[in-house]
Amino acid sequence: MSAKRTYTIGLISILIFIAGCSSVPVAKYQALQKSSATVLTNTTETFTRIEKMQQHYEVVVSPNSQITPDSFDPPVIAGLPTDIIPELRFREMALTTLVKYIDVLAAFSEKDYATAVDKASVELAGSLKNLGTASKALSAADAKNVGGIFATIVDVIGQEVVREKRVAALKSVMHNSQNDIKALADLMAHDNEKIAALVDNMLARIIAHANQDRPPFGTAARIDFDERISLQICEAKAIKESLKSISAAILQIPKAHQEIQDILGKKPSDFDALKSLVQEAQRANSFYRDLK
């Protein structure tokens, strides 16, 4: 009886261990990680195109005077700066930080996670420092909000690694991060309409100057000129569509994050937000297809 009882207890322990391992939705973490990284890649490409557009716009609107080192600086219109690049850099760094955090979760979901989590958390800490620097481009209120984001999460991650309880660690880290993730996502997405409006303004000035410089109809120069302007117009439209997709995807990240938490807590979920995030990430590669 003693041997049978020992065998039964041992078998139950093994089943509990297997159940504990299988309770981590590894595929969901991988989907969240891959999709978020794809959105970051598209964001980087979109912002790079906006920066190049701004540089061209600065040349187009530069005054008719001798060139100086300041000739092509962003103009100030009605007392307001037109340089959008610092805000773009902040948004890119914010999304990079979010992706680094998701890398930590993906590392935790692995069976042999300790080393992977340690590496991912170091990279997250580095991104957080860069985010603090990039937030100086924001308004005082927004910059203050950034200052409190993920303030203690690196310490929480370290404590959970020491505990060596994977599911409990994921629950703890995700619970402590949920509000920060939503705040960061809102900061990244809430002004994309303003960025799109600036793209429209730059394009309008570029077209106005193009109409003044347009070669005569029927000449080879006219065709070459129009093709170049047409490409700029198509690119501006693609940028605006991409900005919409970026906003839609980013706003799904905190929701998808919560859906995975629900699964860890044995709550049912249809993963609508995670599916939407995956769909937006899949769309990301199509915006500039005709421009490459």
PDB file of C-alpha atoms in Angstrom:
ATOM      1  CA  MET A   1       0.000   0.000   0.000  1.00  0.00           C
ATOM      2  CA  SER A   2       2.808   2.352   0.872  1.00  0.00           C
ATOM      3  CA  ALA A   3       4.510   1.801  -2.493  1.00  0.00           C
ATOM      4  CA  LYS A   4       1.193   2.204  -4.330  1.00  0.00           C
ATOM      5  CA  ARG A   5       0.426   5.389  -2.381  1.00  0.00           C
ATOM      6  CA  THR A   6       3.883   6.750  -3.155  1.00  0.00           C
ATOM      7  CA  TYR A   7       3.423   5.937  -6.851  1.00  0.00           C
ATOM      8  CA  THR A   8      -0.009   7.628  -6.887  1.00  0.00           C
ATOM      9  CA  ILE A   9       1.314  10.766  -5.195  1.00  0.00           C
ATOM     10  CA  GLY A  10       4.226  10.834  -7.610  1.00  0.00           C
ATOM     11  CA  LEU A  11       1.895  10.491 -10.605  1.00  0.00           C
ATOM     12  CA  ILE A  12      -0.349  13.286  -9.313  1.00  0.00           C
ATOM     13  CA  SER A  13       2.695  15.510  -8.825  1.00  0.00           C
ATOM     14  CA  ILE A  14       3.813  14.879 -12.413  1.00  0.00           C
ATOM     15  CA  LEU A  15       0.319  15.664 -13.750  1.00  0.00           C
ATOM     16  CA  ILE A  16       0.181  18.860 -11.712  1.00  0.00           C
ATOM     17  CA  PHE A  17       3.605  19.836 -13.042  1.00  0.00           C
ATOM     18  CA  ILE A  18       2.539  19.151 -16.644  1.00  0.00           C
ATOM     19  CA  ALA A  19      -0.695  21.096 -16.126  1.00  0.00           C
ATOM     20  CA  GLY A  20       1.299  23.994 -14.703  1.00  0.00           C
ATOM     21  CA  CYS A  21       3.573  24.003 -17.743  1.00  0.00           C
ATOM     22  CA  SER A  22       0.711  23.791 -20.209  1.00  0.00           C
ATOM     23  CA  SER A  23      -1.149  26.652 -18.490  1.00  0.00           C
ATOM     24  CA  VAL A  24       1.259  29.122 -20.060  1.00  0.00           C
ATOM     25  CA  PRO A  25      -0.195  30.144 -23.461  1.00  0.00           C
ATOM     26  CA  VAL A  26       3.186  30.188 -25.185  1.00  0.00           C
ATOM     27  CA  ALA A  27       1.742  30.609 -28.683  1.00  0.00           C
ATOM     28  CA  LYS A  28      -0.222  33.680 -27.565  1.00  0.00           C
ATOM     29  CA  TYR A  29       2.919  35.314 -26.154  1.00  0.00           C
ATOM     30  CA  GLN A  30       4.750  34.554 -29.388  1.00  0.00           C
ATOM     31  CA  ALA A  31       1.916  36.063 -31.446  1.00  0.00           C
ATOM     32  CA  LEU A  32       1.936  39.189 -29.269  1.00  0.00           C
ATOM     33  CA  GLN A  33       5.720  39.443 -29.570  1.00  0.00           C
ATOM     34  CA  LYS A  34       5.884  38.915 -33.335  1.00  0.00           C
ATOM     35  CA  SER A  35       2.983  41.238 -34.144  1.00  0.00           C
ATOM     36  CA  SER A  36       4.261  44.039 -31.922  1.00  0.00           C
ATOM     37  CA  ALA A  37       7.714  43.783 -33.483  1.00  0.00           C
ATOM     38  CA  THR A  38       6.156  43.973 -36.970  1.00  0.00           C
ATOM     39  CA  VAL A  39       4.208  47.095 -35.978  1.00  0.00           C
ATOM     40  CA  LEU A  40       7.466  48.626 -34.726  1.00  0.00           C
ATOM     41  CA  THR A  41       9.153  47.868 -38.063  1.00  0.00           C
ATOM     42  CA  ASN A  42       6.308  49.541 -39.959  1.00  0.00           C
ATOM     43  CA  THR A  43       6.364  52.491 -37.553  1.00  0.00           C
ATOM     44  CA  THR A  44      10.084  52.991 -38.117  1.00  0.00           C
ATOM     45  CA  GLU A  45       9.631  52.941 -41.897  1.00  0.00           C
ATOM     46  CA  THR A  46       6.640  55.304 -41.781  1.00  0.00           C
ATOM     47  CA  PHE A  47       8.369  57.796 -39.499  1.00  0.00           C
ATOM     48  CA  THR A  48      11.508  57.675 -41.642  1.00  0.00           C
ATOM     49  CA  ARG A  49       9.402  58.569 -44.685  1.00  0.00           C
ATOM     50  CA  ILE A  50       7.773  61.456 -42.788  1.00  0.00           C
ATOM     51  CA  GLU A  51      11.209  62.748 -41.771  1.00  0.00           C
ATOM     52  CA  LYS A  52      12.379  62.671 -45.403  1.00  0.00           C
ATOM     53  CA  MET A  53       9.177  64.416 -46.459  1.00  0.00           C
ATOM     54  CA  GLN A  54       9.794  67.118 -43.861  1.00  0.00           C
ATOM     55  CA  GLN A  55      13.347  67.603 -45.144  1.00  0.00           C
ATOM     56  CA  HIS A  56      12.030  68.029 -48.702  1.00  0.00           C
ATOM     57  CA  TYR A  57       9.323  70.419 -47.454  1.00  0.00           C
ATOM     58  CA  GLU A  58      11.956  72.545 -45.708  1.00  0.00           C
ATOM     59  CA  VAL A  59      13.838  72.898 -49.008  1.00  0.00           C
ATOM     60  CA  VAL A  60      10.650  73.760 -50.896  1.00  0.00           C
ATOM     61  CA  VAL A  61       9.611  76.549 -48.477  1.00  0.00           C
ATOM     62  CA  SER A  62      13.095  77.960 -47.876  1.00  0.00           C
ATOM     63  CA  PRO A  63      13.407  81.704 -48.646  1.00  0.00           C
ATOM     64  CA  ASN A  64      14.906  83.067 -51.844  1.00  0.00           C
ATOM     65  CA  SER A  65      18.204  84.132 -50.320  1.00  0.00           C
ATOM     66  CA  GLN A  66      21.804  83.063 -49.919  1.00  0.00           C
ATOM     67  CA  ILE A  67      22.149  79.562 -48.464  1.00  0.00           C
ATOM     68  CA  THR A  68      23.339  79.463 -44.853  1.00  0.00           C
ATOM     69  CA  PRO A  69      23.669  76.589 -42.366  1.00  0.00           C
ATOM     70  CA  ASP A  70      20.169  77.524 -41.112  1.00  0.00           C
ATOM     71  CA  SER A  71      18.455  77.873 -44.511  1.00  0.00           C
ATOM     72  CA  PHE A  72      16.725  74.509 -44.341  1.00  0.00           C
ATOM     73  CA  ASP A  73      15.788  74.448 -40.656  1.00  0.00           C
ATOM     74  CA  PRO A  74      12.098  73.718 -39.927  1.00  0.00           C
ATOM     75  CA  PRO A  75      10.173  76.977 -40.354  1.00  0.00           C
ATOM     76  CA  VAL A  76       8.125  78.538 -37.575  1.00  0.00           C
ATOM     77  CA  ILE A  77       4.609  79.359 -38.826  1.00  0.00           C
ATOM     78  CA  ALA A  78       2.269  81.620 -36.817  1.00  0.00           C
ATOM     79  CA  GLY A  79       4.624  81.252 -33.882  1.00  0.00           C
ATOM     80  CA  LEU A  80       4.423  77.462 -33.929  1.00  0.00           C
ATOM     81  CA  PRO A  81       7.313  75.124 -34.802  1.00  0.00           C
ATOM     82  CA  THR A  82       6.765  72.722 -37.692  1.00  0.00           C
ATOM     83  CA  ASP A  83       9.443  70.213 -36.688  1.00  0.00           C
ATOM     84  CA  ILE A  84       7.653  66.922 -36.016  1.00  0.00           C
ATOM     85  CA  ILE A  85      10.784  64.743 -35.851  1.00  0.00           C
ATOM     86  CA  PRO A  86      11.320  64.878 -32.034  1.00  0.00           C
ATOM     87  CA  GLU A  87       7.756  63.647 -31.433  1.00  0.00           C
ATOM     88  CA  LEU A  88       8.209  60.887 -34.004  1.00  0.00           C
ATOM     89  CA  ARG A  89      11.396  59.789 -32.275  1.00  0.00           C
ATOM     90  CA  PHE A  90       9.551  59.657 -28.943  1.00  0.00           C
ATOM     91  CA  ARG A  91       6.791  57.487 -30.375  1.00  0.00           C
ATOM     92  CA  GLU A  92       9.278  55.126 -31.955  1.00  0.00           C
ATOM     93  CA  MET A  93      11.195  54.822 -28.689  1.00  0.00           C
ATOM     94  CA  ALA A  94       7.964  54.302 -26.747  1.00  0.00           C
ATOM     95  CA  LEU A  95       6.946  51.454 -29.038  1.00  0.00           C
ATOM     96  CA  THR A  96      10.465  50.023 -28.837  1.00  0.00           C
ATOM     97  CA  THR A  97      10.131  50.016 -25.045  1.00  0.00           C
ATOM     98  CA  LEU A  98       6.771  48.289 -25.284  1.00  0.00           C
ATOM     99  CA  VAL A  99       8.259  45.643 -27.587  1.00  0.00           C
ATOM    100  CA  LYS A 100      11.167  45.118 -25.174  1.00  0.00           C
ATOM    101  CA  TYR A 101       8.663  44.594 -22.357  1.00  0.00           C
ATOM    102  CA  ILE A 102       6.777  42.028 -24.465  1.00  0.00           C
ATOM    103  CA  ASP A 103      10.127  40.322 -25.107  1.00  0.00           C
ATOM    104  CA  VAL A 104      10.373  39.888 -21.328  1.00  0.00           C
ATOM    105  CA  LEU A 105       6.953  38.199 -21.263  1.00  0.00           C
ATOM    106  CA  ALA A 106       7.913  35.921 -24.147  1.00  0.00           C
ATOM    107  CA  ALA A 107      11.111  35.012 -22.298  1.00  0.00           C
ATOM    108  CA  PHE A 108       9.109  34.199 -19.147  1.00  0.00           C
ATOM    109  CA  SER A 109       6.876  31.899 -21.195  1.00  0.00           C
ATOM    110  CA  GLU A 110       9.843  29.700 -22.094  1.00  0.00           C
ATOM    111  CA  LYS A 111      10.595  26.635 -19.962  1.00  0.00           C
ATOM    112  CA  ASP A 112      14.225  27.601 -19.304  1.00  0.00           C
ATOM    113  CA  TYR A 113      13.486  31.250 -18.836  1.00  0.00           C
ATOM    114  CA  ALA A 114      15.896  32.632 -16.235  1.00  0.00           C
ATOM    115  CA  THR A 115      18.759  33.621 -18.569  1.00  0.00           C
ATOM    116  CA  ALA A 116      16.438  34.838 -21.336  1.00  0.00           C
ATOM    117  CA  VAL A 117      14.456  36.994 -18.903  1.00  0.00           C
ATOM    118  CA  ASP A 118      17.629  38.488 -17.454  1.00  0.00           C
ATOM    119  CA  LYS A 119      18.836  39.495 -20.929  1.00  0.00           C
ATOM    120  CA  ALA A 120      15.435  40.850 -21.978  1.00  0.00           C
ATOM    121  CA  SER A 121      15.052  42.875 -18.773  1.00  0.00           C
ATOM    122  CA  VAL A 122      18.478  44.492 -19.289  1.00  0.00           C
ATOM    123  CA  GLU A 123      17.382  45.579 -22.774  1.00  0.00           C
ATOM    124  CA  LEU A 124      14.101  46.868 -21.335  1.00  0.00           C
ATOM    125  CA  ALA A 125      15.982  48.922 -18.745  1.00  0.00           C
ATOM    126  CA  GLY A 126      18.080  50.482 -21.515  1.00  0.00           C
ATOM    127  CA  SER A 127      14.961  51.350 -23.518  1.00  0.00           C
ATOM    128  CA  LEU A 128      13.380  52.953 -20.472  1.00  0.00           C
ATOM    129  CA  LYS A 129      16.367  55.285 -20.083  1.00  0.00           C
ATOM    130  CA  ASN A 130      16.160  56.263 -23.746  1.00  0.00           C
ATOM    131  CA  LEU A 131      12.409  56.795 -23.401  1.00  0.00           C
ATOM    132  CA  GLY A 132      12.987  59.269 -20.603  1.00  0.00           C
ATOM    133  CA  THR A 133      15.298  61.283 -22.852  1.00  0.00           C
ATOM    134  CA  ALA A 134      12.922  61.123 -25.831  1.00  0.00           C
ATOM    135  CA  SER A 135       9.963  62.275 -23.709  1.00  0.00           C
ATOM    136  CA  LYS A 136      11.498  65.759 -23.471  1.00  0.00           C
ATOM    137  CA  ALA A 137       9.933  66.444 -26.867  1.00  0.00           C
ATOM    138  CA  LEU A 138       6.455  66.144 -25.334  1.00  0.00           C
ATOM    139  CA  SER A 139       4.303  68.627 -23.469  1.00  0.00           C
ATOM    140  CA  ALA A 140       5.009  68.960 -19.754  1.00  0.00           C
ATOM    141  CA  ALA A 141       1.884  66.969 -18.853  1.00  0.00           C
ATOM    142  CA  ASP A 142       2.667  64.088 -21.212  1.00  0.00           C
ATOM    143  CA  ALA A 143       6.339  64.048 -20.188  1.00  0.00           C
ATOM    144  CA  LYS A 144       5.285  63.778 -16.548  1.00  0.00           C
ATOM    145  CA  ASN A 145       3.097  60.783 -17.364  1.00  0.00           C
ATOM    146  CA  VAL A 146       5.992  59.057 -19.109  1.00  0.00           C
ATOM    147  CA  GLY A 147       8.146  59.520 -16.017  1.00  0.00           C
ATOM    148  CA  GLY A 148       5.999  57.115 -14.004  1.00  0.00           C
ATOM    149  CA  ILE A 149       5.649  54.436 -16.668  1.00  0.00           C
ATOM    150  CA  PHE A 150       7.337  51.133 -15.821  1.00  0.00           C
ATOM    151  CA  ALA A 151       9.002  52.858 -12.836  1.00  0.00           C
ATOM    152  CA  THR A 152       9.351  49.642 -10.816  1.00  0.00           C
ATOM    153  CA  ILE A 153       8.853  46.925 -13.407  1.00  0.00           C
ATOM    154  CA  VAL A 154      12.530  45.959 -13.793  1.00  0.00           C
ATOM    155  CA  ASP A 155      12.743  45.361 -10.029  1.00  0.00           C
ATOM    156  CA  VAL A 156       9.515  43.340 -10.129  1.00  0.00           C
ATOM    157  CA  ILE A 157      10.916  41.195 -12.953  1.00  0.00           C
ATOM    158  CA  GLY A 158      14.101  40.517 -10.975  1.00  0.00           C
ATOM    159  CA  GLN A 159      12.127  39.492  -7.897  1.00  0.00           C
ATOM    160  CA  GLU A 160       9.930  37.131  -9.913  1.00  0.00           C
ATOM    161  CA  VAL A 161      12.937  35.434 -11.531  1.00  0.00           C
ATOM    162  CA  VAL A 162      14.279  34.643  -8.060  1.00  0.00           C
ATOM    163  CA  ARG A 163      10.962  33.078  -7.037  1.00  0.00           C
ATOM    164  CA  GLU A 164      11.235  30.582  -9.918  1.00  0.00           C
ATOM    165  CA  LYS A 165       7.459  30.284 -10.356  1.00  0.00           C
ATOM    166  CA  ARG A 166       6.788  30.947 -13.988  1.00  0.00           C
ATOM    167  CA  VAL A 167       2.997  31.317 -14.061  1.00  0.00           C
ATOM    168  CA  ALA A 168       2.953  33.354 -10.857  1.00  0.00           C
ATOM    169  CA  ALA A 169       5.736  35.538 -12.248  1.00  0.00           C
ATOM    170  CA  LEU A 170       3.830  36.218 -15.476  1.00  0.00           C
ATOM    171  CA  LYS A 171       0.688  37.088 -13.530  1.00  0.00           C
ATOM    172  CA  SER A 172       2.587  39.438 -11.244  1.00  0.00           C
ATOM    173  CA  VAL A 173       4.559  41.216 -13.975  1.00  0.00           C
ATOM    174  CA  MET A 174       1.540  41.607 -16.254  1.00  0.00           C
ATOM    175  CA  HIS A 175      -0.720  42.812 -13.450  1.00  0.00           C
ATOM    176  CA  ASN A 176       1.855  45.420 -12.399  1.00  0.00           C
ATOM    177  CA  SER A 177       2.276  46.600 -16.005  1.00  0.00           C
ATOM    178  CA  GLN A 178      -1.292  46.711 -17.317  1.00  0.00           C
ATOM    179  CA  ASN A 179      -2.030  50.363 -16.500  1.00  0.00           C
ATOM    180  CA  ASP A 180       1.412  51.497 -17.719  1.00  0.00           C
ATOM    181  CA  ILE A 181       0.949  49.692 -21.028  1.00  0.00           C
ATOM    182  CA  LYS A 182      -2.401  51.382 -21.597  1.00  0.00           C
ATOM    183  CA  ALA A 183      -0.975  54.802 -20.691  1.00  0.00           C
ATOM    184  CA  LEU A 184       1.956  54.324 -23.066  1.00  0.00           C
ATOM    185  CA  ALA A 185      -0.274  53.082 -25.894  1.00  0.00           C
ATOM    186  CA  ASP A 186      -2.602  56.073 -25.457  1.00  0.00           C
ATOM    187  CA  LEU A 187       0.356  58.477 -25.602  1.00  0.00           C
ATOM    188  CA  MET A 188       1.614  56.890 -28.810  1.00  0.00           C
ATOM    189  CA  ALA A 189      -1.744  56.854 -30.583  1.00  0.00           C
ATOM    190  CA  HIS A 190      -3.572  59.973 -29.452  1.00  0.00           C
ATOM    191  CA  ASP A 191      -1.801  62.515 -31.693  1.00  0.00           C
ATOM    192  CA  ASN A 192      -1.493  60.553 -34.912  1.00  0.00           C
ATOM    193  CA  GLU A 193      -4.309  62.679 -36.385  1.00  0.00           C
ATOM    194  CA  LYS A 194      -2.120  65.742 -35.799  1.00  0.00           C
ATOM    195  CA  ILE A 195       0.798  64.036 -37.550  1.00  0.00           C
ATOM    196  CA  ALA A 196      -1.474  63.152 -40.488  1.00  0.00           C
ATOM    197  CA  ALA A 197      -2.617  66.805 -40.680  1.00  0.00           C
ATOM    198  CA  LEU A 198       1.006  67.956 -40.806  1.00  0.00           C
ATOM    199  CA  VAL A 199       1.633  65.508 -43.654  1.00  0.00           C
ATOM    200  CA  ASP A 200      -1.322  67.079 -45.496  1.00  0.00           C
ATOM    201  CA  ASN A 201       0.033  70.581 -44.893  1.00  0.00           C
ATOM    202  CA  MET A 202       3.496  69.668 -46.145  1.00  0.00           C
ATOM    203  CA  LEU A 203       2.077  67.956 -49.221  1.00  0.00           C
ATOM    204  CA  ALA A 204      -0.121  70.973 -50.034  1.00  0.00           C
ATOM    205  CA  ARG A 205       2.901  73.294 -50.043  1.00  0.00           C
ATOM    206  CA  ILE A 206       4.969  70.837 -52.079  1.00  0.00           C
ATOM    207  CA  ILE A 207       2.178  70.596 -54.696  1.00  0.00           C
ATOM    208  CA  ALA A 208       1.738  74.376 -54.787  1.00  0.00           C
ATOM    209  CA  HIS A 209       5.420  74.885 -55.542  1.00  0.00           C
ATOM    210  CA  ALA A 210       5.352  72.014 -58.053  1.00  0.00           C
ATOM    211  CA  ASN A 211       2.579  73.721 -60.011  1.00  0.00           C
ATOM    212  CA  GLN A 212       4.751  76.819 -60.298  1.00  0.00           C
ATOM    213  CA  ASP A 213       7.770  74.837 -61.535  1.00  0.00           C
ATOM    214  CA  ARG A 214       5.928  72.364 -63.773  1.00  0.00           C
ATOM    215  CA  PRO A 215       7.472  72.001 -67.254  1.00  0.00           C
ATOM    216  CA  PRO A 216       5.323  72.594 -70.377  1.00  0.00           C
ATOM    217  CA  PHE A 217       2.773  69.977 -71.421  1.00  0.00           C
ATOM    218  CA  GLY A 218       3.938  67.474 -74.020  1.00  0.00           C
ATOM    219  CA  THR A 219       7.608  67.592 -73.073  1.00  0.00           C
ATOM    220  CA  ALA A 220       9.689  64.715 -71.733  1.00  0.00           C
ATOM    221  CA  ALA A 221      10.593  66.923 -68.766  1.00  0.00           C
ATOM    222  CA  ARG A 222       6.878  67.236 -67.917  1.00  0.00           C
ATOM    223  CA  ILE A 223       6.452  63.453 -67.753  1.00  0.00           C
ATOM    224  CA  ASP A 224       9.521  62.972 -65.537  1.00  0.00           C
ATOM    225  CA  PHE A 225       8.432  65.845 -63.303  1.00  0.00           C
ATOM    226  CA  ASP A 226       4.852  64.586 -62.935  1.00  0.00           C
ATOM    227  CA  GLU A 227       6.007  61.048 -62.185  1.00  0.00           C
ATOM    228  CA  ARG A 228       8.177  62.369 -59.348  1.00  0.00           C
ATOM    229  CA  ILE A 229       5.344  64.451 -57.879  1.00  0.00           C
ATOM    230  CA  SER A 230       2.892  61.562 -58.339  1.00  0.00           C
ATOM    231  CA  LEU A 231       5.192  59.331 -56.304  1.00  0.00           C
ATOM    232  CA  GLN A 232       5.320  61.934 -53.518  1.00  0.00           C
ATOM    233  CA  ILE A 233       1.513  62.157 -53.471  1.00  0.00           C
ATOM    234  CA  CYS A 234       1.145  58.353 -53.362  1.00  0.00           C
ATOM    235  CA  GLU A 235       3.690  58.164 -50.569  1.00  0.00           C
ATOM    236  CA  ALA A 236       1.846  60.784 -48.503  1.00  0.00           C
ATOM    237  CA  LYS A 237      -1.393  58.796 -48.891  1.00  0.00           C
ATOM    238  CA  ALA A 238       0.392  55.583 -47.879  1.00  0.00           C
ATOM    239  CA  ILE A 239       1.874  57.339 -44.849  1.00  0.00           C
ATOM    240  CA  LYS A 240      -1.577  58.438 -43.674  1.00  0.00           C
ATOM    241  CA  GLU A 241      -3.005  54.943 -44.101  1.00  0.00           C
ATOM    242  CA  SER A 242      -0.045  53.510 -42.242  1.00  0.00           C
ATOM    243  CA  LEU A 243      -0.554  55.982 -39.377  1.00  0.00           C
ATOM    244  CA  LYS A 244      -4.149  54.778 -39.022  1.00  0.00           C
ATOM    245  CA  SER A 245      -2.993  51.165 -38.942  1.00  0.00           C
ATOM    246  CA  ILE A 246      -0.251  51.939 -36.422  1.00  0.00           C
ATOM    247  CA  SER A 247      -2.755  53.622 -34.094  1.00  0.00           C
ATOM    248  CA  ALA A 248      -5.244  50.771 -34.453  1.00  0.00           C
ATOM    249  CA  ALA A 249      -2.551  48.175 -33.735  1.00  0.00           C
ATOM    250  CA  ILE A 250      -1.010  49.997 -30.781  1.00  0.00           C
ATOM    251  CA  LEU A 251      -4.395  50.433 -29.096  1.00  0.00           C
ATOM    252  CA  GLN A 252      -4.947  46.662 -29.339  1.00  0.00           C
ATOM    253  CA  ILE A 253      -1.728  45.840 -27.462  1.00  0.00           C
ATOM    254  CA  PRO A 254      -3.009  46.593 -23.920  1.00  0.00           C
ATOM    255  CA  LYS A 255      -6.243  44.752 -24.715  1.00  0.00           C
ATOM    256  CA  ALA A 256      -4.352  41.708 -26.014  1.00  0.00           C
ATOM    257  CA  HIS A 257      -2.129  41.917 -22.932  1.00  0.00           C
ATOM    258  CA  GLN A 258      -5.250  41.756 -20.744  1.00  0.00           C
ATOM    259  CA  GLU A 259      -6.662  38.834 -22.730  1.00  0.00           C
ATOM    260  CA  ILE A 260      -3.552  36.767 -22.019  1.00  0.00           C
ATOM    261  CA  GLN A 261      -3.770  37.700 -18.338  1.00  0.00           C
ATOM    262  CA  ASP A 262      -7.356  36.444 -18.344  1.00  0.00           C
ATOM    263  CA  ILE A 263      -6.212  33.072 -19.654  1.00  0.00           C
ATOM    264  CA  LEU A 264      -3.598  32.861 -16.904  1.00  0.00           C
ATOM    265  CA  GLY A 265      -6.405  33.546 -14.439  1.00  0.00           C
ATOM    266  CA  LYS A 266      -8.523  30.756 -15.975  1.00  0.00           C
ATOM    267  CA  LYS A 267     -10.971  33.250 -17.500  1.00  0.00           C
ATOM    268  CA  PRO A 268     -12.333  32.537 -20.986  1.00  0.00           C
ATOM    269  CA  SER A 269     -11.243  34.754 -23.873  1.00  0.00           C
ATOM    270  CA  ASP A 270     -11.860  34.786 -27.618  1.00  0.00           C
ATOM    271  CA  PHE A 271      -8.682  36.866 -28.150  1.00  0.00           C
ATOM    272  CA  ASP A 272     -10.398  39.450 -30.358  1.00  0.00           C
ATOM    273  CA  ALA A 273      -7.759  42.092 -29.562  1.00  0.00           C
ATOM    274  CA  LEU A 274      -4.858  39.738 -30.250  1.00  0.00           C
ATOM    275  CA  LYS A 275      -6.459  38.704 -33.550  1.00  0.00           C
ATOM    276  CA  SER A 276      -6.925  42.373 -34.506  1.00  0.00           C
ATOM    277  CA  LEU A 277      -3.307  43.106 -33.621  1.00  0.00           C
ATOM    278  CA  VAL A 278      -2.121  40.202 -35.780  1.00  0.00           C
ATOM    279  CA  GLN A 279      -4.293  41.421 -38.679  1.00  0.00           C
ATOM    280  CA  GLU A 280      -2.952  44.984 -38.473  1.00  0.00           C
ATOM    281  CA  ALA A 281       0.600  43.639 -38.339  1.00  0.00           C
ATOM    282  CA  GLN A 282      -0.065  41.543 -41.450  1.00  0.00           C
ATOM    283  CA  ARG A 283      -1.339  44.653 -43.258  1.00  0.00           C
ATOM    284  CA  ALA A 284       1.806  46.583 -42.363  1.00  0.00           C
ATOM    285  CA  ASN A 285       3.905  45.357 -45.270  1.00  0.00           C
ATOM    286  CA  SER A 286       1.361  46.425 -47.912  1.00  0.00           C
ATOM    287  CA  PHE A 287       1.401  50.209 -47.502  1.00  0.00           C
ATOM    288  CA  TYR A 288       4.595  50.916 -49.430  1.00  0.00           C
ATOM    289  CA  ARG A 289       4.534  47.952 -51.794  1.00  0.00           C
ATOM    290  CA  ASP A 290       3.985  50.099 -54.893  1.00  0.00           C
ATOM    291  CA  LEU A 291       6.645  52.588 -53.840  1.00  0.00           C
ATOM    292  CA  LYS A 292       9.548  50.146 -53.489  1.00  0.00           C
TER     293      LYS A 292
END
